[in-house]
CSV table of C-alpha atoms in Angstrom, one decimal:
chain,number,residue,atom,x,y,z
A,16,UNK,CA,144.1,-6.7,-91.7
A,17,UNK,CA,146.1,-6.8,-88.5
A,18,UNK,CA,143.2,-5.8,-86.4
A,19,UNK,CA,141.1,-8.6,-88.1
A,20,UNK,CA,143.8,-11.1,-87.1
A,21,UNK,CA,143.6,-9.8,-83.5
A,22,UNK,CA,139.9,-9.8,-83.3
A,23,UNK,CA,139.7,-13.3,-85.0
A,24,UNK,CA,142.3,-14.7,-82.6
A,25,UNK,CA,140.6,-13.3,-79.5
A,26,UNK,CA,137.2,-14.7,-80.8
A,27,UNK,CA,138.8,-18.1,-81.2
A,28,UNK,CA,140.2,-18.0,-77.7
A,29,UNK,CA,136.8,-17.0,-76.3
A,30,UNK,CA,135.3,-19.9,-78.3
A,31,UNK,CA,137.8,-22.3,-76.7
A,32,UNK,CA,139.9,-22.9,-79.7
A,33,UNK,CA,143.3,-22.1,-78.1
A,34,UNK,CA,145.4,-23.5,-80.9
A,35,UNK,CA,143.8,-21.5,-83.7
A,36,UNK,CA,143.5,-18.4,-81.5
A,37,UNK,CA,147.2,-18.5,-80.7
A,38,UNK,CA,148.2,-19.0,-84.3
A,39,UNK,CA,146.1,-16.0,-85.4
A,40,UNK,CA,147.5,-13.8,-82.5
A,41,UNK,CA,151.0,-14.9,-83.4
A,42,UNK,CA,150.4,-13.8,-87.1
A,43,UNK,CA,149.0,-10.5,-85.8
A,44,UNK,CA,152.1,-9.9,-83.7
A,45,UNK,CA,154.3,-10.6,-86.7
A,46,UNK,CA,152.4,-7.9,-88.6
A,47,UNK,CA,152.4,-5.5,-85.8
A,48,UNK,CA,155.4,-6.3,-83.6
A,49,UNK,CA,155.0,-3.4,-81.1
A,50,UNK,CA,151.2,-3.7,-80.6
A,51,UNK,CA,150.6,-4.0,-76.8
A,52,UNK,CA,147.1,-5.2,-77.3
A,53,UNK,CA,148.2,-8.0,-79.5
A,54,UNK,CA,151.0,-8.9,-77.2
A,55,UNK,CA,148.6,-9.1,-74.3
A,56,UNK,CA,146.2,-11.3,-76.3
A,57,UNK,CA,149.0,-13.6,-77.3
A,58,UNK,CA,150.1,-13.9,-73.7
A,59,UNK,CA,146.6,-15.0,-72.7
A,60,UNK,CA,146.7,-17.7,-75.5
A,61,UNK,CA,150.1,-18.8,-74.4
A,62,UNK,CA,148.9,-19.1,-70.8
A,63,UNK,CA,146.0,-21.0,-71.9
A,64,UNK,CA,148.2,-23.4,-73.9
A,65,UNK,CA,150.3,-24.0,-70.8
A,66,UNK,CA,153.3,-21.9,-71.8
A,67,UNK,CA,153.3,-19.8,-68.6
A,68,UNK,CA,156.9,-18.7,-68.8
A,69,UNK,CA,156.6,-17.4,-72.3
A,70,UNK,CA,153.3,-15.7,-71.5
A,71,UNK,CA,154.8,-13.8,-68.5
A,72,UNK,CA,157.8,-12.7,-70.7
A,73,UNK,CA,155.4,-11.3,-73.2
A,74,UNK,CA,153.5,-9.5,-70.5
A,75,UNK,CA,156.8,-8.1,-69.2
A,76,UNK,CA,157.5,-6.8,-72.7
A,77,UNK,CA,154.1,-5.3,-73.1
A,78,UNK,CA,154.2,-3.6,-69.8
A,79,UNK,CA,157.7,-2.2,-70.6
A,80,UNK,CA,156.2,-0.7,-73.9
A,81,UNK,CA,153.1,0.7,-72.2
A,82,UNK,CA,153.4,0.8,-68.4
A,83,UNK,CA,150.1,2.5,-67.7
A,84,UNK,CA,148.0,0.0,-69.9
A,85,UNK,CA,145.8,-1.7,-67.3
A,86,UNK,CA,145.1,-5.2,-68.8
A,87,UNK,CA,148.7,-6.4,-69.4
A,88,UNK,CA,149.8,-4.9,-66.2
A,89,UNK,CA,147.0,-6.5,-64.2
A,90,UNK,CA,147.8,-9.9,-65.7
A,91,UNK,CA,151.5,-9.5,-65.1
A,92,UNK,CA,150.9,-8.3,-61.5
A,93,UNK,CA,148.7,-11.4,-60.8
A,94,UNK,CA,151.5,-13.6,-62.1
A,95,UNK,CA,153.9,-11.9,-59.7
A,96,UNK,CA,151.5,-12.1,-56.8
A,97,UNK,CA,151.2,-15.8,-57.4
A,98,UNK,CA,155.0,-16.1,-57.2
A,99,UNK,CA,155.2,-14.1,-54.0
A,100,UNK,CA,156.7,-11.1,-55.7
A,101,UNK,CA,154.4,-8.5,-54.0
A,102,UNK,CA,156.8,-5.6,-54.2
A,103,UNK,CA,157.4,-6.1,-57.9
A,104,UNK,CA,153.6,-6.3,-58.4
A,105,UNK,CA,153.2,-3.0,-56.6
A,106,UNK,CA,155.8,-1.5,-59.0
A,107,UNK,CA,154.0,-2.8,-62.0
A,108,UNK,CA,150.6,-1.5,-60.8
A,109,UNK,CA,151.8,2.0,-59.8
A,110,UNK,CA,151.9,3.6,-63.3
A,111,UNK,CA,148.4,2.1,-64.1
A,112,UNK,CA,146.9,3.6,-60.9
A,113,UNK,CA,148.5,6.9,-61.6
A,114,UNK,CA,146.9,7.0,-65.0
A,115,UNK,CA,143.6,5.1,-64.1
A,116,UNK,CA,143.1,5.7,-60.3
A,117,UNK,CA,139.6,4.0,-60.4
A,118,UNK,CA,140.5,0.9,-62.3
A,119,UNK,CA,138.8,-1.9,-60.2
A,120,UNK,CA,141.1,-4.8,-61.0
A,121,UNK,CA,144.3,-2.7,-60.6
A,122,UNK,CA,143.1,-1.4,-57.3
A,123,UNK,CA,142.3,-5.0,-56.0
A,124,UNK,CA,145.6,-6.4,-57.1
A,125,UNK,CA,147.4,-3.4,-55.5
A,126,UNK,CA,145.6,-4.1,-52.4
A,127,UNK,CA,146.7,-7.8,-52.6
A,128,UNK,CA,150.3,-6.5,-53.2
A,129,UNK,CA,150.2,-4.3,-50.1
A,130,UNK,CA,148.2,-6.7,-47.8
A,131,UNK,CA,151.2,-8.1,-45.9
A,132,UNK,CA,153.2,-4.9,-45.6
A,133,UNK,CA,150.7,-2.1,-45.4
A,134,UNK,CA,147.1,-3.3,-44.6
A,135,UNK,CA,145.8,0.3,-44.2
A,136,UNK,CA,146.9,1.3,-47.7
A,137,UNK,CA,145.6,-2.1,-49.0
A,138,UNK,CA,142.2,-1.3,-47.5
A,139,UNK,CA,142.2,2.1,-49.2
A,140,UNK,CA,142.7,0.3,-52.6
A,141,UNK,CA,139.9,-2.3,-51.8
A,142,UNK,CA,137.6,0.6,-51.1
A,143,UNK,CA,138.1,1.8,-54.7
A,144,UNK,CA,136.6,-1.4,-56.1
A,145,UNK,CA,133.1,-0.2,-56.9
A,146,UNK,CA,130.0,-2.0,-55.7
A,147,UNK,CA,128.9,-2.4,-59.4
A,148,UNK,CA,132.1,-4.1,-60.5
A,149,UNK,CA,132.2,-7.6,-61.9
A,150,UNK,CA,130.6,-10.0,-59.3
A,151,UNK,CA,133.7,-12.2,-58.9
A,152,UNK,CA,136.0,-9.1,-58.5
A,153,UNK,CA,133.6,-7.6,-56.0
A,154,UNK,CA,133.5,-10.9,-53.9
A,155,UNK,CA,137.4,-11.1,-54.0
A,156,UNK,CA,137.6,-7.4,-52.8
A,157,UNK,CA,135.1,-8.1,-50.0
A,158,UNK,CA,136.9,-11.2,-48.8
A,159,UNK,CA,140.2,-9.3,-48.8
A,160,UNK,CA,138.7,-6.4,-46.9
A,161,UNK,CA,137.5,-8.8,-44.3
A,162,UNK,CA,140.9,-10.2,-43.8
A,163,UNK,CA,142.6,-6.8,-43.8
A,164,UNK,CA,140.0,-5.5,-41.3
A,165,UNK,CA,141.7,-7.8,-38.7
A,166,UNK,CA,145.1,-6.0,-39.3
A,167,UNK,CA,144.2,-2.4,-40.1
A,168,UNK,CA,141.6,0.2,-39.1
A,169,UNK,CA,138.7,1.0,-41.4
A,170,UNK,CA,139.5,3.3,-44.3
């Protein structure tokens, strides 16, 4: 039943029905309070509903429960990067990359976190974003690599 609530909630979000998706995901979280996947889904719904602070709090909690889980960590890291908290984003992504060294989005976000302080390491992470990655992710990686190339030698 809980997984049905989660799946239904995510389907409603994808269909653009944020209110219903959020309601279903809140129900799912009540039934499975420690489920990181459900917390992540609800955080997405909250963000879409304009409740960014609560969404980030939920991502923090999900990350604390499962630090190597890529999706909540990546969303949390992006939120931190948007606030200029690059060092904290790096800390959030470290356990993900230790467990999933080839994760494209985690590598891109780690490169973003390192861009100002360690361009050479940042380029090494950009290089791990595969050419067959999602088109937008690949474009972001290529653009970041061009900027980093001005500040660090090629990897």
